[in-house]
Amino acid sequence: MTSAGTRENPGAEADVSSSPGAGFWSGRTGQRILDAISAFARFYMAYVWISAGIPKLNDHMNMTQAIAAYEIFTPYWSDLLARLIGPLEIAGGVLLLLGIFLRQSSKVASWVMVLFIVGVASAWARGLAIDCGCFNIEPNTDGQAMDYLITILRDLVFLALSLWTVYRPFKRFALYP
């Protein structure tokens, strides 16, 4: 049998239960579980991007200082990035939420997560005591630096969710997947 049916009944569904790789994930329940993971990945990352971007909209000075603390960018670029990051994060979250260009926006989100991970790892390797400026950009007044390992692990989870959406986007309720 082929997936197109049989010679006698060309429109019939093929029996794939005996094919290699068939099993739990190819059944109706398995597909529902994969759909649930895809829905969670899409909508949770939309929430992450929007909630990370909103605080950055009205706190330009603290955002500029958070970016400058990485000691990667010039003051000009720190200022420019502080103006762009918040609106771009919100735009990415809205694209995911509305289901517009799901794979493309998730690819961009994946690359951004990789850049965030590299930036945090670079600051950690150079012994900088900074706050990442990810979700809360208020200055850290207690003198404690962020937990670099926890931040990198969190961002790896976000990267995995973004990559999941690249390869298996949840297209239900999507305006233009």
Coordinates of C-alpha atoms in Angstrom, one line a residue:
M1 CA 0.0 0.0 0.0
T2 CA 1.0 3.6 -0.5
S3 CA -0.1 6.7 1.2
A4 CA -2.2 7.5 -1.9
G5 CA -4.3 4.4 -1.5
T6 CA -4.6 1.1 -3.4
R7 CA -5.0 0.3 -7.0
E8 CA -8.6 -1.0 -6.3
N9 CA -9.5 2.1 -4.3
P10 CA -7.3 5.0 -5.1
G11 CA -8.9 7.4 -2.7
A12 CA -8.6 5.1 0.3
E13 CA -6.4 5.9 3.2
A14 CA -3.3 3.7 3.5
D15 CA -2.7 1.6 6.5
V16 CA 0.4 3.1 8.1
S17 CA 0.3 1.2 11.3
S18 CA 2.8 -1.3 10.0
S19 CA 5.2 1.3 8.6
P20 CA 8.5 2.1 10.3
G21 CA 8.1 5.0 12.8
A22 CA 4.4 4.5 13.2
G23 CA 3.2 4.3 16.7
F24 CA 2.0 6.6 19.4
W25 CA 2.9 9.9 17.8
S26 CA 1.2 9.0 14.5
G27 CA -2.2 8.3 16.1
R28 CA -4.9 10.8 16.9
T29 CA -3.8 11.2 20.6
G30 CA -0.2 11.7 19.6
Q31 CA -1.1 14.4 17.1
R32 CA -3.2 16.2 19.8
I33 CA -0.2 16.1 22.2
L34 CA 2.1 17.5 19.5
D35 CA -0.5 20.2 18.7
A36 CA -0.8 21.1 22.4
I37 CA 3.0 21.4 22.6
S38 CA 3.0 23.6 19.4
A39 CA 0.2 25.8 20.8
F40 CA 2.0 26.2 24.1
A41 CA 5.3 27.1 22.3
R42 CA 3.6 29.7 20.1
F43 CA 1.5 31.4 22.7
Y44 CA 3.9 31.2 25.5
M45 CA 6.7 32.8 23.4
A46 CA 4.2 35.5 22.3
Y47 CA 3.7 36.2 26.0
V48 CA 7.4 36.2 26.7
W49 CA 8.3 38.6 23.9
I50 CA 5.4 41.0 24.7
S51 CA 6.1 40.9 28.5
A52 CA 9.8 41.5 27.9
G53 CA 9.2 44.4 25.5
I54 CA 6.6 46.4 27.4
P55 CA 8.8 47.6 30.3
K56 CA 11.4 48.7 27.9
L57 CA 9.1 51.2 26.1
N58 CA 9.1 53.8 28.8
D59 CA 12.5 53.4 30.5
H60 CA 15.0 54.4 27.8
M61 CA 17.8 55.4 30.2
N62 CA 17.8 52.2 32.3
M63 CA 17.6 50.1 29.1
T64 CA 20.6 52.0 27.6
Q65 CA 22.6 51.4 30.8
A66 CA 21.6 47.7 30.8
I67 CA 22.9 47.3 27.2
A68 CA 26.0 49.4 27.9
A69 CA 26.9 47.2 30.9
Y70 CA 27.6 44.3 28.6
E71 CA 30.6 46.4 27.3
I72 CA 30.0 45.1 23.7
F73 CA 28.4 48.2 22.1
T74 CA 29.5 51.8 21.8
P75 CA 27.3 54.4 23.6
Y76 CA 25.6 55.2 20.2
W77 CA 24.7 51.6 19.6
S78 CA 23.6 51.1 23.2
D79 CA 21.2 54.1 22.8
L80 CA 20.0 52.8 19.4
L81 CA 19.4 49.3 20.6
A82 CA 17.6 50.6 23.7
R83 CA 15.1 52.4 21.4
L84 CA 14.6 49.4 19.2
I85 CA 14.6 46.3 21.4
G86 CA 11.3 46.9 23.2
P87 CA 9.2 47.7 20.1
L88 CA 10.8 44.8 18.2
E89 CA 10.1 42.4 21.0
I90 CA 6.5 43.4 21.2
A91 CA 6.1 43.2 17.4
G92 CA 7.6 39.7 17.4
G93 CA 5.2 38.7 20.2
V94 CA 2.2 40.1 18.3
L95 CA 3.2 38.2 15.2
L96 CA 3.3 35.0 17.1
L97 CA 0.0 35.8 18.9
L98 CA -1.8 36.6 15.7
G99 CA -0.2 33.8 13.8
I100 CA 1.5 36.0 11.1
F101 CA 4.5 34.5 9.4
L102 CA 4.9 31.9 12.2
R103 CA 8.0 30.1 10.9
Q104 CA 9.8 33.3 9.8
S105 CA 9.1 35.2 13.0
S106 CA 10.2 32.1 15.0
K107 CA 13.4 31.9 13.0
V108 CA 14.1 35.5 13.8
A109 CA 13.2 34.9 17.5
S110 CA 15.6 31.9 17.5
W111 CA 18.5 34.0 16.2
V112 CA 17.7 36.7 18.8
M113 CA 17.7 34.1 21.6
V114 CA 21.1 32.9 20.4
L115 CA 22.4 36.5 20.4
F116 CA 21.0 37.0 23.9
I117 CA 22.7 33.7 25.1
V118 CA 26.0 34.7 23.6
G119 CA 25.8 38.2 25.2
V120 CA 25.0 36.8 28.7
A121 CA 27.7 34.1 28.3
S122 CA 30.2 36.8 27.2
A123 CA 29.5 39.0 30.2
W124 CA 29.7 35.9 32.5
A125 CA 33.0 34.8 31.0
R126 CA 34.5 38.3 31.4
G127 CA 33.4 38.5 35.1
L128 CA 31.0 41.4 34.6
A129 CA 28.4 41.9 37.4
I130 CA 25.4 43.1 35.4
D131 CA 21.7 42.7 35.2
C132 CA 20.6 41.3 31.9
G133 CA 17.8 43.8 31.3
C134 CA 15.6 41.1 30.0
F135 CA 12.2 41.5 31.8
N136 CA 12.9 43.9 34.6
I137 CA 15.2 46.8 33.6
E138 CA 15.1 48.6 37.0
P139 CA 18.7 49.2 38.3
N140 CA 19.9 46.4 40.6
T141 CA 20.3 48.3 43.9
D142 CA 21.2 45.3 46.1
G143 CA 24.6 44.8 44.4
Q144 CA 23.7 41.3 43.3
A145 CA 24.5 40.3 39.7
M146 CA 22.1 38.1 37.8
D147 CA 22.5 34.3 38.0
Y148 CA 24.1 33.7 34.7
L149 CA 23.6 30.0 34.5
I150 CA 19.8 30.3 35.3
T151 CA 19.5 33.1 32.7
I152 CA 21.3 31.0 30.0
L153 CA 19.2 27.9 30.9
R154 CA 16.0 29.9 30.7
D155 CA 17.0 31.4 27.3
L156 CA 17.8 27.9 26.1
V157 CA 14.3 26.8 26.9
F158 CA 13.0 29.9 25.0
L159 CA 15.3 28.9 22.1
A160 CA 13.9 25.4 22.1
L161 CA 10.3 26.7 22.1
S162 CA 11.1 29.0 19.2
L163 CA 12.7 26.3 17.2
W164 CA 9.7 24.0 17.9
T165 CA 7.5 26.7 16.3
V166 CA 9.9 26.9 13.3
Y167 CA 9.5 23.1 12.7
R168 CA 6.0 22.5 13.8
P169 CA 4.0 25.8 14.0
F170 CA 0.6 25.8 15.6
K171 CA -1.5 27.2 12.6
R172 CA -4.9 27.1 14.2
F173 CA -6.1 30.6 14.9
A174 CA -3.4 32.0 12.7
L175 CA -4.1 34.9 10.4
Y176 CA -1.3 34.2 7.9
P177 CA 0.8 31.3 9.0

